[in-house]
Short mmCIF file of C-alpha atoms and ligand atoms in Angstrom, two decimals:
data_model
loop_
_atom_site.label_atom_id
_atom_site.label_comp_id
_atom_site.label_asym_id
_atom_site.label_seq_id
_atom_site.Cartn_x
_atom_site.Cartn_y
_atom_site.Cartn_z
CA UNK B 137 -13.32 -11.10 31.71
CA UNK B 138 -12.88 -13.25 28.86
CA UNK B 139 -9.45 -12.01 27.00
CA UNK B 140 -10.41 -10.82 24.34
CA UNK B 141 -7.40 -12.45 21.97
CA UNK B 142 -8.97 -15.50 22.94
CA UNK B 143 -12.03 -14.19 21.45
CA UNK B 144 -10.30 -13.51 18.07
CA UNK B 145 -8.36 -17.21 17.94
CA UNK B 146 -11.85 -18.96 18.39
CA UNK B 147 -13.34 -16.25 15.46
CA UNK B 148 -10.51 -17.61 13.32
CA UNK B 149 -10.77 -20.82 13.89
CA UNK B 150 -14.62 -21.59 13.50
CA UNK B 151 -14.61 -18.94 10.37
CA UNK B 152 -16.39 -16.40 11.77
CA UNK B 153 -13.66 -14.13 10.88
CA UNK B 154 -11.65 -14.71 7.77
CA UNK B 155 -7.95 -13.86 6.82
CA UNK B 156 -7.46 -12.36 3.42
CA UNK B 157 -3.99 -12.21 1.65
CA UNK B 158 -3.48 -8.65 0.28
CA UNK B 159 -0.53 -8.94 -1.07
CA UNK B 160 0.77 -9.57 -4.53
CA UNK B 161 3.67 -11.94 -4.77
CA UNK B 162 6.89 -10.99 -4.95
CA UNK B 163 8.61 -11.98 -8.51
CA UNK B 164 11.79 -10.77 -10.63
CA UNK B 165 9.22 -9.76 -13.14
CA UNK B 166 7.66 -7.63 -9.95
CA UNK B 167 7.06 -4.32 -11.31
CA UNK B 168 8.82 -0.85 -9.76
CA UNK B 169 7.64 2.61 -10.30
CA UNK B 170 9.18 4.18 -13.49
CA UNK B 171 10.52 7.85 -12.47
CA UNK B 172 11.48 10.36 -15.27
CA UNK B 173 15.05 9.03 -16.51
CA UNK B 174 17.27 11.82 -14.86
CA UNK B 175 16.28 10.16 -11.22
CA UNK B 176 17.71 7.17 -9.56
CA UNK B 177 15.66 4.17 -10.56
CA UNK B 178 14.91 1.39 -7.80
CA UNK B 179 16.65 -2.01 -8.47
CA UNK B 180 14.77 -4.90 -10.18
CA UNK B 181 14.03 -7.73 -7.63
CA UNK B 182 16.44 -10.50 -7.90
CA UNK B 183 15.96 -13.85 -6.33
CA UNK B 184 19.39 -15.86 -6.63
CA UNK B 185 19.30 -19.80 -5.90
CA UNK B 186 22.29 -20.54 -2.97
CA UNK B 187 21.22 -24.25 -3.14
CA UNK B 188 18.23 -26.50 -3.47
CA UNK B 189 19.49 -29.87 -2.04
CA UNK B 190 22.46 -30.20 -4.19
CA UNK B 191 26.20 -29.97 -3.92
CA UNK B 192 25.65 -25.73 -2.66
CA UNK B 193 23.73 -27.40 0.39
CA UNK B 194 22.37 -31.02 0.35
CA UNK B 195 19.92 -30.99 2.72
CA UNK B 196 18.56 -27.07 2.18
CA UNK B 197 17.05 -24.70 0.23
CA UNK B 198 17.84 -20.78 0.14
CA UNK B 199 17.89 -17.62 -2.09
CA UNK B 200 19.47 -14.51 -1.89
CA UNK B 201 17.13 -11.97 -2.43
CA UNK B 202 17.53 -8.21 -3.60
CA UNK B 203 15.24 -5.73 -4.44
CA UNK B 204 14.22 -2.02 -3.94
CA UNK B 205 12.84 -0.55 -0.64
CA UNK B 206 9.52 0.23 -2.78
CA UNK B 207 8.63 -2.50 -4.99
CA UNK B 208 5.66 -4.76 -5.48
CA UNK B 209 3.16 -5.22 -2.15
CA UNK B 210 4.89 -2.59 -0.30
CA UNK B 211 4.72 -0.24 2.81
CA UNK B 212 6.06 3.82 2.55
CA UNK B 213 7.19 5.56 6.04
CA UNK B 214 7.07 8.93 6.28
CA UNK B 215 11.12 9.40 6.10
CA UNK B 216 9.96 8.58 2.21
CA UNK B 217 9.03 11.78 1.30
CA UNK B 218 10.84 15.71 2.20
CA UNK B 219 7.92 16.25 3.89
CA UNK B 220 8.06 13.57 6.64
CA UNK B 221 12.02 14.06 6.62
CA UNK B 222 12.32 15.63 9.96
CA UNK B 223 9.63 13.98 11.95
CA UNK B 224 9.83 11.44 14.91
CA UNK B 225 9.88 7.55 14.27
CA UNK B 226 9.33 8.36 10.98
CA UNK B 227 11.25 5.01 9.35
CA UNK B 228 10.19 1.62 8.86
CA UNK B 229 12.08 0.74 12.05
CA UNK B 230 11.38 3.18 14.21
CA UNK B 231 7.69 3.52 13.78
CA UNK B 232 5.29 2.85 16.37
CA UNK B 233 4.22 -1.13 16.05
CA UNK B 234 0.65 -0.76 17.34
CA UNK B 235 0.12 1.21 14.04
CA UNK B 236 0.46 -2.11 11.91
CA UNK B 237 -2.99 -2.82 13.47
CA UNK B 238 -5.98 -0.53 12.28
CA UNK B 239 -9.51 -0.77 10.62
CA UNK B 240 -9.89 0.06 7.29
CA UNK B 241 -12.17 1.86 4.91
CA UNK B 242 -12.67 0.74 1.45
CA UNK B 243 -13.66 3.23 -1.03
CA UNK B 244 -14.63 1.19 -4.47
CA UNK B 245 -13.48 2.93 -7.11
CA UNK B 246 -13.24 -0.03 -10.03
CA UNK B 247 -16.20 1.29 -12.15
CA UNK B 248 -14.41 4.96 -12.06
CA UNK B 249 -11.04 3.31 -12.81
CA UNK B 250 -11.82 2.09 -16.26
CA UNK B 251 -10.29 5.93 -16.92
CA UNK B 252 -6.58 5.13 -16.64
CA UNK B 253 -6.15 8.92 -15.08
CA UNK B 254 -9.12 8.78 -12.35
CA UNK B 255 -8.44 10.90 -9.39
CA UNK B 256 -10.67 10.23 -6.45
CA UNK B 257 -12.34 13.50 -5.16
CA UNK B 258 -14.16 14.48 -1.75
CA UNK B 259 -17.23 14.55 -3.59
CA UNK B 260 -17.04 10.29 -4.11
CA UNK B 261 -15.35 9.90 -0.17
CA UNK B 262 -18.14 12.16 0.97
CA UNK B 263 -20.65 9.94 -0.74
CA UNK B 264 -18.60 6.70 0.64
CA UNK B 265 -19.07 8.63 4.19
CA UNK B 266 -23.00 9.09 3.62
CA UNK B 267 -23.57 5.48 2.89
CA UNK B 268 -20.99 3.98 5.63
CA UNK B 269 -20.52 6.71 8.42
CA UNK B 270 -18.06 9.09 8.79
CA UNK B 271 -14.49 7.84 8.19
CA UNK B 272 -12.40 7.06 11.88
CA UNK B 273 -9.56 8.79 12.82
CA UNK B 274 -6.48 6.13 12.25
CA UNK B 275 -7.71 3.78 9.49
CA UNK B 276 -6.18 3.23 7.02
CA UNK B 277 -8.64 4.44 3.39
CA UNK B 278 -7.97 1.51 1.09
CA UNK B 279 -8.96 2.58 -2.83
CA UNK B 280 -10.24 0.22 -5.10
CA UNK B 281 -9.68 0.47 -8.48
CA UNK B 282 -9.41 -3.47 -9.33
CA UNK B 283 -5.98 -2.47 -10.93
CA UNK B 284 -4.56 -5.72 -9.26
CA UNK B 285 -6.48 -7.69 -11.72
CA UNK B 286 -4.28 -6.30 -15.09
CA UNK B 287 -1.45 -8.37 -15.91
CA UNK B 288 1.67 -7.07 -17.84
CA UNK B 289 1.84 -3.75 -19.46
CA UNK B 290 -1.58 -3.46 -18.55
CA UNK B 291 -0.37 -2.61 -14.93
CA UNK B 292 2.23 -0.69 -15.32
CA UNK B 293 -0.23 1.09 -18.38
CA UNK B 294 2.95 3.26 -19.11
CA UNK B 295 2.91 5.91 -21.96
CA UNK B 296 5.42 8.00 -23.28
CA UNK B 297 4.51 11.37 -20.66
CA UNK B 298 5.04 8.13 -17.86
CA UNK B 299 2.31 6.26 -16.06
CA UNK B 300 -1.21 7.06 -16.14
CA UNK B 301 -2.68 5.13 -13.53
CA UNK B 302 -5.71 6.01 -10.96
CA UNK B 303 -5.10 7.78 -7.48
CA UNK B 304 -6.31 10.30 -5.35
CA UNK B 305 -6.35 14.26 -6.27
CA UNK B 306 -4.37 16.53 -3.91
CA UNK B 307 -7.21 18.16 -2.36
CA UNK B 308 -9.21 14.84 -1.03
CA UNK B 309 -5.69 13.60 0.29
CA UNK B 310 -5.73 17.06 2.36
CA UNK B 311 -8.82 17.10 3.27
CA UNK B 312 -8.29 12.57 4.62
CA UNK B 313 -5.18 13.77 6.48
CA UNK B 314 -6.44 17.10 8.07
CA UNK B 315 -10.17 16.77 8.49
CA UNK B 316 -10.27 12.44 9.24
CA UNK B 317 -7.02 12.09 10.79
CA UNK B 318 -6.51 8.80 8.71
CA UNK B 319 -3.33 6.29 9.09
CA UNK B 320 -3.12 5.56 5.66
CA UNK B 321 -3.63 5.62 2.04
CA UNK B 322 -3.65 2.70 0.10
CA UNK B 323 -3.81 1.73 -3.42
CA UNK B 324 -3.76 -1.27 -5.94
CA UNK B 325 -1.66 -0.13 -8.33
CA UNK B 326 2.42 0.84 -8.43
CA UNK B 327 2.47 4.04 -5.86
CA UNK B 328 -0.15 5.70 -3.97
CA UNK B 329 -0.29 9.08 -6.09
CA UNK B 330 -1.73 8.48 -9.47
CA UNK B 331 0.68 7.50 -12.26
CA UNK B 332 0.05 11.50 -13.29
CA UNK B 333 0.39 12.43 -9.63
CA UNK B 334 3.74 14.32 -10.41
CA UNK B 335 1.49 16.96 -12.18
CA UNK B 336 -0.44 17.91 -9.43
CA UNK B 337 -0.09 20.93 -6.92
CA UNK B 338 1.60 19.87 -4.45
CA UNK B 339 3.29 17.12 -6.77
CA UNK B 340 2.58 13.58 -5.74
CA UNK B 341 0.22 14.83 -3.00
CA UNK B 342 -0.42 11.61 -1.49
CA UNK B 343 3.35 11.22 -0.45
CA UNK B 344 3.42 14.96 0.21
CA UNK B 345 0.60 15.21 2.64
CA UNK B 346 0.52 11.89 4.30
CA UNK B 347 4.10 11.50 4.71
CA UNK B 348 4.39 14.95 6.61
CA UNK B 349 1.60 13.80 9.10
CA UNK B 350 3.88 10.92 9.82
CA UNK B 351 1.29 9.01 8.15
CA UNK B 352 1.83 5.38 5.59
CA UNK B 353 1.28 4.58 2.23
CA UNK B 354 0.62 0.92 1.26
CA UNK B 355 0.68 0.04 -2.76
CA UNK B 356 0.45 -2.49 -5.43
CA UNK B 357 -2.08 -4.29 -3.00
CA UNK B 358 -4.59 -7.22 -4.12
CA UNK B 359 -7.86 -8.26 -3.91
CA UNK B 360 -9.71 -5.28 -2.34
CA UNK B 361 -12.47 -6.66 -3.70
CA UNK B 362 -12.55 -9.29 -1.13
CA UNK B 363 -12.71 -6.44 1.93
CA UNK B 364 -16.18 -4.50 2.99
CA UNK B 365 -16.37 -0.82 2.62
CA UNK B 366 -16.35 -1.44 6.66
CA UNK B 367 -15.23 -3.88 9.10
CA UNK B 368 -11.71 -5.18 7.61
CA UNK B 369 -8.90 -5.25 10.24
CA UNK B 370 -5.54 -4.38 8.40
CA UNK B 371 -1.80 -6.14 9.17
CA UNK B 372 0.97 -4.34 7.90
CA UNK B 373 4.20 -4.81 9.73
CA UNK B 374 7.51 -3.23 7.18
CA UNK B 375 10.27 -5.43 7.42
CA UNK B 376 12.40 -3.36 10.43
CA UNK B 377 15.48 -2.16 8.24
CA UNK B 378 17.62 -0.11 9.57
CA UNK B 379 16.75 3.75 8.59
CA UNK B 380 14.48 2.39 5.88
CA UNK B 381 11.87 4.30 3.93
CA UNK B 382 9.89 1.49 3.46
CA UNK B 383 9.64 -2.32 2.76
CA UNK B 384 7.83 -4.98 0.78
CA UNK B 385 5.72 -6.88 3.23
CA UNK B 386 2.56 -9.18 3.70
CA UNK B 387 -0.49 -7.24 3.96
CA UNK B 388 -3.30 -9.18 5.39
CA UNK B 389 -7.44 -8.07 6.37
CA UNK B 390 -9.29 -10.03 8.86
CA UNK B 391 -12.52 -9.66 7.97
CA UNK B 392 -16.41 -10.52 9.20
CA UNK B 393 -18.12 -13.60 7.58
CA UNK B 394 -21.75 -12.62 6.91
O1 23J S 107 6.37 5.28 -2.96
C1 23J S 107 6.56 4.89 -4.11
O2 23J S 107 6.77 3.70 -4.40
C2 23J S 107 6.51 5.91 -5.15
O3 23J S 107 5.45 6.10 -5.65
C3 23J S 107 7.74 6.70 -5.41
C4 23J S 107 8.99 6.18 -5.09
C5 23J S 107 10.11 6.96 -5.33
C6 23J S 107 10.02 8.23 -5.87
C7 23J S 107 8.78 8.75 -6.18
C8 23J S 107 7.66 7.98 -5.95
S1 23J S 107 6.10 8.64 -6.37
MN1 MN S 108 6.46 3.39 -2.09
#
């Protein structure tokens, strides 16, 4: 039998399947999620210059880099949240690997989005599931809101009561973790709740429910609008930090050329 990774490096390499870059690069200006001010606040991302060729290192180039578990493109464990506190392999470095592997749905949410505070329902994923098929157990559900495309402020959209950002109401983020089983939840814009999320019952109920099924959150992606609403193979791999609740990473979709 033909092994089947074989099968996937030919696919690459004549085009038949394509490698999209889901990730937004990571800056100083990379933007972190602003928590009321009696919280900790995450660090900004510095990128510090050891030496470019020159008297620090003639021959080499190298940064020091610091920044916040959860900032820009970035992956959330289930030790992120109370309610995935006590579970199993539930940090970035314990968690099983052959879950940085999975398909993915994409639910397209841009038109709906053009209201800052959209909350996806399971009215629209049970419309998504009577167009596509019933959402797998283990995918990750990838929401598109286009909110990768807004530069500046725009992203962030920040008002004076905090963000207000699109993202999934708590009852459809039940009903993905206890009725489809999913891996994931992931979003475009900074955090997988909506910026309003804290409002909710329970309060960011994204974190709350897929973080105590040991599930993942991936956030500030890009370019959903390159991925199918089925079909797209996701790579996320956290970097493995010791005891971590979560990493920037690369997150990449292979996906079928028509
Ligand atoms: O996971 C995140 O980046 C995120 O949204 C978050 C981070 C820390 C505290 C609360 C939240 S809600
Ligand atoms: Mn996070």
């Amino acid at each position: 039998m033909t092994n089947p990774l074989t099968l996937l490096v030919s696919a690459l390499g004549s085009g038949v399947v394509e490698v999209v870059d889901l990730t937004q690069t990571l800056r100083e200006d990379s933007p972190t999620i602003v928590l009321p001010p009696e919280f900790g606040a995450s660090a900004p991302v510095r990128i510090e210059r050891i030496s470019r060729y020159d008297a620090n290192g003639p021959a080499w180039y190298w940064n020091n880099l610091s920044f916040g578990e959860h900032t820009g493109t970035h992956f959330d464990a289930p030790v992120h949240w109370f309610t995935g506190r006590d579970l199993p392999l539930n940090t970035v470095d314990t968690l099983p690997v052959a879950d940085m592997i999975a398909p993915a749905c994409v639910i397209d949410c841009s038109v709906e989005s053009a209201d800052p505070d959209f909350l996806l329902t399971i009215a629209h994923v049970e419309a998504w599931e009577a167009k596509h098929g019933r959402i797998p157990a283990r995918a990750w559900v990838l929401m598109r809101s286009d909110w990768s495309k807004r530069q500046g402020a725009a992203y962030a959209n920040l008002r004076d009561d905090g963000a207000h950002t699109p993202g999934p109401d708590a009852a459809v983020m039940r009903w993905l973790v206890e009725e489809r089983g999913i891996l994931g939840f992931g979003t475009e814009t900074i955090g997988t709740d909506a910026g309003q999320g804290g409002h909710l019952t329970p309060p960011y109920p994204a974190h709350h429910y897929l973080h105590g099924a040991g599930r993942y959150g991936l956030q500030c992606l890009a370019a959903l609008d390159r991925l199918p609403p089925t079909g797209a193979v996701i790579l996320a791999a956290p970097l493995k930090v010791h005891e971590g609740s979560g990493s920037p990473l690369r997150v990449l979709a292979l996906i079928p050329k028509e």
